[in-house]
Short mmCIF file of C-alpha atoms in Angstrom, two decimals:
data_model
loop_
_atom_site.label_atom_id
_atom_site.label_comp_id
_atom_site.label_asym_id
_atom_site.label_seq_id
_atom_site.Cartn_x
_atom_site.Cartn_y
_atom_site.Cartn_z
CA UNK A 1 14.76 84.54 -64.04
CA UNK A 2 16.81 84.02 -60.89
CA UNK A 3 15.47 85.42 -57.70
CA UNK A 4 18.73 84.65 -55.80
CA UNK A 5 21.80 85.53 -57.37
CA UNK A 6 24.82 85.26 -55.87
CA UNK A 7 28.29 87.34 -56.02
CA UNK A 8 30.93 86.72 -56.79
CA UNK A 9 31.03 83.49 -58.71
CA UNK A 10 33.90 81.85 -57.95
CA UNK A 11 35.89 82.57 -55.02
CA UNK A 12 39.65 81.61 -54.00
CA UNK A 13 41.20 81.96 -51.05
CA UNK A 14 43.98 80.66 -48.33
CA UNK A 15 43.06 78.02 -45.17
CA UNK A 16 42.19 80.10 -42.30
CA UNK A 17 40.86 83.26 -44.23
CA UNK A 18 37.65 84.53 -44.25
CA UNK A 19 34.95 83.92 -46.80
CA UNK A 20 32.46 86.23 -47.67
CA UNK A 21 29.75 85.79 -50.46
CA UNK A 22 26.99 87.59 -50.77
CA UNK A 23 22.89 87.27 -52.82
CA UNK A 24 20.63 89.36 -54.03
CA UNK A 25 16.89 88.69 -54.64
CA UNK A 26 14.43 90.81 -56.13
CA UNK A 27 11.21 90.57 -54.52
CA UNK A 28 10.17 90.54 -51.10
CA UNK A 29 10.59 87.35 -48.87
CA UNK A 30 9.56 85.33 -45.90
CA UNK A 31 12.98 84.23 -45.31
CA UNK A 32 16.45 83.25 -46.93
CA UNK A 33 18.19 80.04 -46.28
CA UNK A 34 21.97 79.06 -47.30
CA UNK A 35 23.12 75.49 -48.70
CA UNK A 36 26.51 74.08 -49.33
CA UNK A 37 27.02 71.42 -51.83
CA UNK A 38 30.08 69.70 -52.05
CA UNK A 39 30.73 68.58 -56.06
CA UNK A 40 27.79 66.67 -57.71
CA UNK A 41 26.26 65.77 -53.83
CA UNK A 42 23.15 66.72 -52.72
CA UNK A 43 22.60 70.34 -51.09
CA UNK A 44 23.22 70.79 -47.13
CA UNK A 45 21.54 72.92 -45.14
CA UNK A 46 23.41 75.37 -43.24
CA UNK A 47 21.10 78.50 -42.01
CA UNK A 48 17.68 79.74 -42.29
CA UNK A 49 17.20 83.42 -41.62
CA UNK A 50 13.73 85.10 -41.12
CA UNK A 51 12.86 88.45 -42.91
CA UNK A 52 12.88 89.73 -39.35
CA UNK A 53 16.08 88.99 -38.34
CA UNK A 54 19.40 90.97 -39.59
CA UNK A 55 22.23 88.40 -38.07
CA UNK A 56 22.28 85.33 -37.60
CA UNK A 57 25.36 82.57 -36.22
CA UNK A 58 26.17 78.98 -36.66
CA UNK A 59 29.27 77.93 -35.36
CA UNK A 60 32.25 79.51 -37.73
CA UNK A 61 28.88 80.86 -40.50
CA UNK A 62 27.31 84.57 -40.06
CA UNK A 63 24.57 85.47 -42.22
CA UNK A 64 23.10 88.64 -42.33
CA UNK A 65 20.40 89.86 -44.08
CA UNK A 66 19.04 93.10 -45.00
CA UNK A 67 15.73 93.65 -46.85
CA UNK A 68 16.15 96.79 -47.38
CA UNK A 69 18.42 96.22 -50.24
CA UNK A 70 17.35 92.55 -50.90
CA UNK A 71 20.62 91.07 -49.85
CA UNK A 72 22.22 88.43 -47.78
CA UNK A 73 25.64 87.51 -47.22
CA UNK A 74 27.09 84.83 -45.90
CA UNK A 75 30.51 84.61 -44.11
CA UNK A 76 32.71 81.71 -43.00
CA UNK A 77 35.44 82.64 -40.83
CA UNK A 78 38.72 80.81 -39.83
CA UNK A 79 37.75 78.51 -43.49
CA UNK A 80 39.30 75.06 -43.76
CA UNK A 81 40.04 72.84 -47.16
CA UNK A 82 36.94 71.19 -46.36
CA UNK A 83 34.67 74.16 -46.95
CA UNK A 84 35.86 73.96 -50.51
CA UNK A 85 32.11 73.64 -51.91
CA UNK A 86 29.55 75.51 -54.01
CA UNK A 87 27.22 77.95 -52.17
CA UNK A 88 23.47 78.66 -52.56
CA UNK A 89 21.72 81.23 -51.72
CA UNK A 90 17.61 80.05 -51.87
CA UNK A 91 14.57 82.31 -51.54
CA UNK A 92 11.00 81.62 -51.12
CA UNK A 93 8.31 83.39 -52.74
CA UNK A 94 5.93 85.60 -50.80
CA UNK A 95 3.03 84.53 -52.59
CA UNK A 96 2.05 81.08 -50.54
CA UNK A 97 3.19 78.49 -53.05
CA UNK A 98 5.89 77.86 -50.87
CA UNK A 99 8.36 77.20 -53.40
CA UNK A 100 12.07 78.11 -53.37
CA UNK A 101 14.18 79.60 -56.15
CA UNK A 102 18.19 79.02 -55.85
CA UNK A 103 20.56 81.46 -57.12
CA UNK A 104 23.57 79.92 -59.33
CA UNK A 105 25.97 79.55 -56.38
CA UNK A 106 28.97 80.77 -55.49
CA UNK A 107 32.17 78.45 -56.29
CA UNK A 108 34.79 78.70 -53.26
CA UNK A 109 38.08 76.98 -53.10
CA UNK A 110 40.02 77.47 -49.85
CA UNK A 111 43.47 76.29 -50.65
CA UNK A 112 45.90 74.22 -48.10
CA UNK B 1 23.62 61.24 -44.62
CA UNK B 2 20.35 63.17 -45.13
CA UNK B 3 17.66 60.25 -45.04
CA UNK B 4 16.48 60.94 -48.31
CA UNK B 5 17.48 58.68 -50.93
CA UNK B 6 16.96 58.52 -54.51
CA UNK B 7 17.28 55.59 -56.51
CA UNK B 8 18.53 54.74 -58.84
CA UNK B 9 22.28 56.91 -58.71
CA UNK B 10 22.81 57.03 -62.30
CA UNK B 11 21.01 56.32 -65.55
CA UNK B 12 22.16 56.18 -69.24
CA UNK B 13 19.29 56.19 -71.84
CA UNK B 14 18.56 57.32 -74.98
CA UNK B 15 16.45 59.97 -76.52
CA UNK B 16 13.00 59.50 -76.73
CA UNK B 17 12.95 56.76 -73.79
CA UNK B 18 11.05 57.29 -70.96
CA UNK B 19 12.30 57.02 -67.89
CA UNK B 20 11.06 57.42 -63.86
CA UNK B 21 13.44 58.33 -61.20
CA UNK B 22 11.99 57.25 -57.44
CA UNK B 23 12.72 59.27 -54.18
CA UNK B 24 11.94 58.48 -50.38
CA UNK B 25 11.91 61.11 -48.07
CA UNK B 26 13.16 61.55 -44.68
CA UNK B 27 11.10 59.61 -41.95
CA UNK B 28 8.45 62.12 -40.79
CA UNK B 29 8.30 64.68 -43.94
CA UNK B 30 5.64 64.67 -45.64
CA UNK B 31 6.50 67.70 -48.29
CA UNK B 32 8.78 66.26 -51.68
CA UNK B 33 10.38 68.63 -53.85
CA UNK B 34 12.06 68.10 -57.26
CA UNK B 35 14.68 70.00 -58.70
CA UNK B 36 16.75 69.89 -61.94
CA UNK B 37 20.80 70.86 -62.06
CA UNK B 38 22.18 71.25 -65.00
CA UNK B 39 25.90 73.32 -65.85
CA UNK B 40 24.14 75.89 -67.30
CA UNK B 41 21.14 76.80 -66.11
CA UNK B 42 21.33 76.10 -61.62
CA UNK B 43 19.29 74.47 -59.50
CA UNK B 44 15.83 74.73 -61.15
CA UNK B 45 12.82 73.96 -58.83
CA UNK B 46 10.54 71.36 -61.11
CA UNK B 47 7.55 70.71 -58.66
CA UNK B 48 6.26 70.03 -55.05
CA UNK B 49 3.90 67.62 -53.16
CA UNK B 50 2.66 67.95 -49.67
CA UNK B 51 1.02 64.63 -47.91
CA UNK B 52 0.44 63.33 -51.69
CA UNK B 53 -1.37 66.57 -53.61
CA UNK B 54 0.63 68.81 -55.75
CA UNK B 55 1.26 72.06 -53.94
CA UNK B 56 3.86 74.31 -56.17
CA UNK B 57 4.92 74.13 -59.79
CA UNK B 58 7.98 75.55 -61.11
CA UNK B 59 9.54 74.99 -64.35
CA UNK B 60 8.39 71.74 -65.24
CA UNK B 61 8.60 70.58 -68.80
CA UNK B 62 4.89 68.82 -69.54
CA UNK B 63 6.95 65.88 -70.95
CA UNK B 64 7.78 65.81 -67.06
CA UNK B 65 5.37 64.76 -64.99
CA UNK B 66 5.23 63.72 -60.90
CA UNK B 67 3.20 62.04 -57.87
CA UNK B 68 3.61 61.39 -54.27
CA UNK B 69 2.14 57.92 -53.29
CA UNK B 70 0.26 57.19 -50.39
CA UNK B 71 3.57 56.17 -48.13
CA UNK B 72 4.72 59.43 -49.69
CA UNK B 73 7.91 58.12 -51.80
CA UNK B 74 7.73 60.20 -54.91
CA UNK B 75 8.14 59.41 -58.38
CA UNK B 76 9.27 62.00 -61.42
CA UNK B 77 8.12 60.40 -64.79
CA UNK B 78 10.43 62.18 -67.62
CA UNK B 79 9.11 61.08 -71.30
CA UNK B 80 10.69 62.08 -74.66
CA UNK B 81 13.72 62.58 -73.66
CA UNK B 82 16.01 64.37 -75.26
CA UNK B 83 19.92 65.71 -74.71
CA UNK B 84 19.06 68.85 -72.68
CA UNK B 85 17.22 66.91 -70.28
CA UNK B 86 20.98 65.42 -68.68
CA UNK B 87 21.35 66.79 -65.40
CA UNK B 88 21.56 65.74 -61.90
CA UNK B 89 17.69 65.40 -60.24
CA UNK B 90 17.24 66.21 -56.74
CA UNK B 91 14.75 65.33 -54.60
CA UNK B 92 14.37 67.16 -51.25
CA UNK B 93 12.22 66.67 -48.46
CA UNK B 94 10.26 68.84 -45.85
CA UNK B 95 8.44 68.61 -42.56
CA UNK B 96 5.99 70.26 -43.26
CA UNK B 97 4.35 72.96 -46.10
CA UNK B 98 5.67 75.94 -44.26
CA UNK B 99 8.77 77.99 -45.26
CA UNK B 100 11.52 75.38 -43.83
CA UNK B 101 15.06 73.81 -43.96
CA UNK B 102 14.89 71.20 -47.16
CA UNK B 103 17.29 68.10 -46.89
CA UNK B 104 18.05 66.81 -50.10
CA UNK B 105 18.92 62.99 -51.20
CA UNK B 106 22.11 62.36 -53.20
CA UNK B 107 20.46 62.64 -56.66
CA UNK B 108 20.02 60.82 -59.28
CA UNK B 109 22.34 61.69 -62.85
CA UNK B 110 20.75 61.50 -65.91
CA UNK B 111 22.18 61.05 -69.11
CA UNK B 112 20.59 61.13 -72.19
CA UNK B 113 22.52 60.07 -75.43
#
């Protein structure tokens, strides 16, 4: 099963809105990183948050993260028609094999 | 542009065939990962190699197997294909074995008919 899973899955909104999507894992974690991928391209990067930090920034992205309820979110503010994308949510496991486990993504659309 | 590339893009085959899809990663990393997409079922993490030894398994078929060479390019080797196994493959690479930011190469589509 998942260990990221993120809500909601699809999301539609106007140009210069904000975005928020948010992921929920179910066991404990070194830390939570978030990845855009534009249609049928390869995943991007866009934050890594430790399980020791609660906020995080990157330009127009804030992630928080809260382990006491095993959720992230991820916010975009001021969105463009370019951050029209799917969103990941990935997870590692605590137990050393240093693997990571993707949720399903959220879909967002931000419409000109 | 990541630096990780995947060769080759696309590939049609049939089922049964065998077929081996290559990946180079980034200048520097020495930690490959390979992941299946499919519609249906996500991004599913297949396996891992760090400096040419395995180092984490996920949901890899045993029809599916994988190695990191020497120069560290990495190979997937899927066998007995059949129609479940279309999906785009992803290879991502690492600096290191640590818990770290992945950059991922363009893919590589797979079609079975």
């Amino acid at each position: 099963s998942q260990q990221g899973e993120e809500d909601p899955q699809a999301l539609s909104i106007q140009e210069g809105e904000n975005a928020t999507m948010n992921c929920s894992y179910k066991t404990s974690i070194n830390n939570l990183q978030w990845y855009r991928q534009n249609s049928g391209r390869g995943l991007v990067h866009l934050i890594l948050i430790r399980s020791n930090e609660r906020e995080k920034h990157s330009g127009r992205l804030r992630v928080t993260l809260d382990t006491s309820k095993k959720s992230s979110s991820l916010l975009i503010t001021a969105s463009r028609a370019a951050d029209t994308a799917s969103y990941f949510c990935a997870t590692d496991a605590t137990s050393g094999t240093y693997k990571y486990i993707f949720g399903t993504g959220t879909r967002l659309k931000v419409l000109a | 542009d990541s630096g990780v590339t995947q060769t080759p893009k696309h590939l049609i085959t049939a089922t049964g065939q065998r077929v081996t899809l290559r990946c180079s990663p980034r200048s520097g990393d020495l930690s490959v990962y390979w992941y299946q997409q499919s519609l249906d079922q996500g991004l599913q993490f297949l396996i891992q190699y760090y400096n040419g030894e395995e180092r984490a398994k996920g949901n890899i078929l045993e029809r599916f197997s994988a190695q990191q060479f020497p120069d560290l390019h990495s190979e997937l080797n899927l066998s007995s294909l059949e129609l479940g196994d279309s999906a785009l493959y992803f290879c991502a690479s690492s600096v290191s074995i640590g818990y770290n930011e992945q950059f991922f190469g363009p893919g590589t589509r797979l079609t079975v008919l």
